[in-house]
Amino acid sequence: MKRYRVMAAAAILIIFFLLAGNHFIIHTGEAEAAAVEDKGKEGTEYYILLNGRKLMVEDENVWNLIEVGGIYDIAYEWYGNKDPVITSITFPGDEGSH
C-alpha cells in the first residue's frame, strides 16, 4: 500500500512539473516582412497588431517610429499567458536591430 502512495505522489509531481514547467519556458517567434495592422496604447503599455496577434512594445520611442502598414522583420518572445514582447524590429534586409 505504501508503494502505491509513493508511486501516485511521484506521478502527481511529474505531471505538475510538466504542466508548470511549460508555463515558465520562454518561447520565441519571428515574423519576416510582416505588415503592422494597427497600433495602440492601453494606459502605459504600447502594442502593435501583427497577423492578428498583439505584440507589446516596451519603448515608447520605438512605438512612435513604427508605422501602421509598415513592413518589418520582427522577433518577439513570451512565457506563460503573458503577451509577446518585441525583442528586435528591423526593416527587411537590414542587419541591425532598432
XYZ file of N, CA and C in Angstrom:
294
model
N 0.826 -1.195 0.000
C 0.000 0.000 0.000
C 0.871 1.261 0.000
N 1.959 1.225 0.755
C 2.847 2.380 0.816
C 3.491 2.634 -0.551
N 3.789 1.557 -1.258
C 4.404 1.683 -2.575
C 3.469 2.408 -3.547
N 2.174 2.113 -3.492
C 1.205 2.771 -4.369
C 1.091 4.260 -4.056
N 1.164 4.611 -2.785
C 1.108 6.029 -2.396
C 2.315 6.776 -2.945
N 3.484 6.152 -2.826
C 4.701 6.788 -3.330
C 4.622 6.943 -4.845
N 4.166 5.917 -5.527
C 4.044 5.988 -6.986
C 2.997 7.017 -7.407
N 1.893 7.089 -6.697
C 0.853 8.076 -7.005
C 1.376 9.483 -6.769
N 2.085 9.688 -5.658
C 2.654 11.004 -5.364
C 3.687 11.383 -6.420
N 4.509 10.432 -6.827
C 5.515 10.701 -7.855
C 4.848 11.055 -9.180
N 3.798 10.343 -9.544
C 3.085 10.626 -10.789
C 2.458 12.014 -10.755
N 1.874 12.372 -9.637
C 1.262 13.701 -9.499
C 2.324 14.782 -9.607
N 3.469 14.589 -8.959
C 4.548 15.576 -9.030
C 5.095 15.703 -10.453
N 5.254 14.599 -11.132
C 5.755 14.651 -12.509
C 4.781 15.413 -13.403
N 3.511 15.131 -13.290
C 2.502 15.836 -14.087
C 2.503 17.322 -13.755
N 2.587 17.658 -12.476
C 2.620 19.061 -12.055
C 3.814 19.785 -12.667
N 5.004 19.177 -12.577
C 6.199 19.829 -13.105
C 6.163 19.936 -14.632
N 5.574 18.981 -15.300
C 5.441 19.086 -16.751
C 4.518 20.233 -17.140
N 3.411 20.361 -16.443
C 2.465 21.437 -16.749
C 3.003 22.793 -16.323
N 3.556 22.878 -15.121
C 4.072 24.149 -14.612
C 5.345 24.547 -15.339
N 6.167 23.580 -15.690
C 7.424 23.881 -16.370
C 7.217 24.544 -17.711
N 6.222 24.133 -18.448
C 5.931 24.729 -19.741
C 5.504 26.186 -19.596
N 4.908 26.535 -18.484
C 4.467 27.906 -18.241
C 5.653 28.861 -18.154
N 6.778 28.407 -17.631
C 7.925 29.274 -17.392
C 8.964 29.227 -18.506
N 8.737 28.430 -19.536
C 9.658 28.385 -20.665
C 9.457 29.641 -21.507
N 10.561 30.259 -21.906
C 10.481 31.435 -22.766
C 10.372 30.954 -24.209
N 9.284 31.346 -24.856
C 9.042 30.994 -26.250
C 9.463 32.170 -27.125
N 9.905 31.881 -28.329
C 10.294 32.943 -29.252
C 9.536 32.784 -30.562
N 9.404 33.890 -31.255
C 8.749 33.874 -32.553
C 9.349 34.942 -33.449
N 9.178 34.773 -34.736
C 9.671 35.741 -35.708
C 8.629 35.950 -36.799
N 8.614 37.145 -37.326
C 7.770 37.457 -38.476
C 8.645 38.220 -39.464
N 8.786 37.685 -40.660
C 9.613 38.328 -41.680
C 8.732 39.039 -42.692
N 9.112 40.260 -43.001
C 8.393 41.083 -43.980
C 6.900 41.117 -43.672
N 6.582 41.385 -42.417
C 5.186 41.417 -41.970
C 4.701 42.859 -41.865
N 3.450 43.072 -42.232
C 2.847 44.404 -42.176
C 2.159 44.605 -40.830
N 2.408 45.745 -40.218
C 1.756 46.101 -38.957
C 0.317 46.498 -39.271
N -0.638 45.803 -38.664
C -2.055 46.046 -38.937
C -2.597 47.249 -38.178
N -2.141 47.431 -36.953
C -2.637 48.519 -36.109
C -1.666 48.702 -34.962
N -1.784 49.801 -34.268
C -1.007 50.004 -33.052
C -1.858 50.785 -32.070
N -1.572 50.620 -30.795
C -2.384 51.276 -29.787
C -1.674 51.379 -28.456
N -2.390 51.984 -27.528
C -1.849 52.226 -26.194
C -2.942 51.927 -25.187
N -2.596 51.172 -24.153
C -3.511 50.898 -23.047
C -2.819 51.335 -21.766
N -3.220 52.474 -21.245
C -2.544 53.006 -20.063
C -1.122 53.385 -20.421
N -0.157 52.719 -19.802
C 1.251 52.991 -20.094
C 1.870 51.900 -20.962
N 1.051 51.001 -21.499
C 1.553 49.903 -22.322
C 1.291 50.189 -23.798
N 2.309 49.962 -24.606
C 2.221 50.192 -26.042
C 2.242 48.847 -26.758
N 1.461 48.733 -27.824
C 1.410 47.470 -28.549
C 1.167 47.710 -30.032
N 1.454 46.674 -30.821
C 1.098 46.659 -32.232
C 0.341 45.367 -32.501
N -0.427 45.347 -33.576
C -1.095 44.126 -34.024
C -0.382 43.635 -35.271
N 0.022 42.377 -35.222
C 0.743 41.764 -36.323
C 0.128 40.399 -36.583
N -0.464 40.222 -37.747
C -1.152 38.967 -38.082
C -2.194 38.599 -37.027
N -2.903 39.597 -36.529
C -3.944 39.366 -35.529
C -3.426 39.120 -34.128
N -2.126 39.213 -33.932
C -1.531 38.951 -32.618
C -1.030 40.255 -32.010
N -1.317 40.440 -30.748
C -0.916 41.640 -30.031
C 0.520 41.468 -29.538
N 1.413 42.377 -29.969
C 2.807 42.365 -29.546
C 3.093 43.634 -28.760
N 3.637 43.480 -27.566
C 3.932 44.624 -26.719
C 5.243 45.281 -27.166
N 5.282 46.611 -27.091
C 6.479 47.389 -27.400
C 6.895 48.059 -26.097
N 8.084 47.732 -25.599
C 8.497 48.230 -24.287
C 8.932 49.688 -24.305
N 9.399 50.188 -25.437
C 9.937 51.546 -25.519
C 8.978 52.430 -26.318
N 8.523 53.494 -25.699
C 7.587 54.406 -26.366
C 8.196 55.002 -27.633
N 9.500 55.301 -27.607
C 10.149 55.880 -28.783
C 10.131 54.911 -29.964
N 10.353 53.643 -29.705
C 10.274 52.633 -30.766
C 8.847 52.563 -31.288
N 7.877 52.565 -30.379
C 6.462 52.510 -30.768
C 6.108 53.697 -31.666
N 6.642 54.891 -31.338
C 6.371 56.081 -32.144
C 6.920 55.953 -33.562
N 8.014 55.211 -33.736
C 8.629 55.060 -35.053
C 7.944 54.009 -35.923
N 7.200 53.111 -35.310
C 6.521 52.057 -36.062
C 5.298 52.650 -36.756
N 5.172 52.376 -38.054
C 4.055 52.897 -38.834
C 3.053 51.793 -39.143
N 1.771 52.116 -39.016
C 0.724 51.172 -39.412
C 0.842 50.960 -40.920
N 0.851 49.712 -41.331
C 1.041 49.377 -42.739
C 2.505 49.205 -43.114
N 3.408 49.580 -42.198
C 4.840 49.417 -42.454
C 5.233 47.947 -42.453
N 6.254 47.621 -43.235
C 6.743 46.245 -43.352
C 8.021 46.119 -42.524
N 8.050 45.124 -41.623
C 9.180 44.946 -40.709
C 9.494 43.464 -40.522
N 10.743 43.199 -40.157
C 11.138 41.898 -39.629
C 11.099 42.042 -38.117
N 10.342 41.192 -37.442
C 10.125 41.343 -36.003
C 10.418 40.029 -35.297
N 11.172 40.127 -34.204
C 11.401 38.981 -33.317
C 10.740 39.314 -31.988
N 10.139 38.315 -31.370
C 9.451 38.543 -30.104
C 9.548 37.302 -29.234
N 9.250 37.493 -27.943
C 9.275 36.367 -27.006
C 8.180 36.531 -25.967
N 7.787 35.404 -25.354
C 6.765 35.406 -24.319
C 6.915 34.165 -23.474
N 6.252 34.187 -22.339
C 6.178 32.992 -21.496
C 4.814 32.965 -20.835
N 4.367 31.774 -20.501
C 3.082 31.627 -19.823
C 1.960 32.278 -20.601
N 1.139 33.037 -19.892
C -0.002 33.719 -20.505
C 0.279 35.182 -20.801
N 1.523 35.585 -20.738
C 1.895 36.977 -20.996
C 1.798 37.284 -22.483
N 1.528 38.557 -22.793
C 1.545 38.986 -24.189
C 2.987 38.975 -24.691
N 3.211 38.629 -25.961
C 4.566 38.639 -26.512
C 5.149 40.049 -26.499
N 6.455 40.134 -26.275
C 7.173 41.404 -26.238
C 8.180 41.416 -27.383
N 8.225 42.516 -28.114
C 9.164 42.646 -29.231
C 10.578 42.750 -28.681
N 11.483 41.921 -29.222
C 12.893 41.969 -28.821
C 13.757 42.591 -29.908
N 13.277 42.572 -31.152
C 14.031 43.145 -32.262
C 13.057 43.508 -33.374
N 13.301 44.676 -33.974
C 12.472 45.081 -35.113
C 13.378 45.789 -36.104
N 13.345 45.344 -37.352
C 14.177 45.927 -38.404
C 13.361 46.036 -39.684
N 13.888 46.822 -40.607
C 13.323 46.839 -41.949
C 13.831 45.592 -42.662
N 13.043 44.998 -43.539
C 13.511 43.793 -44.240
C 14.849 44.043 -44.937
N 15.792 43.147 -44.698
C 17.112 43.263 -45.301
C 18.128 43.996 -44.448
N 17.700 44.730 -43.414
C 18.643 45.408 -42.525
C 19.299 44.394 -41.605
N 20.560 44.637 -41.257
C 21.290 43.732 -40.370
C 21.142 44.123 -38.905
N 21.051 45.406 -38.603
C 20.973 45.863 -37.212
C 19.561 45.840 -36.696
N 19.414 45.886 -35.356
C 18.072 45.933 -34.768
C 17.826 47.312 -34.192
N 16.564 47.684 -34.151
C 16.165 49.003 -33.638
C 15.282 48.819 -32.441
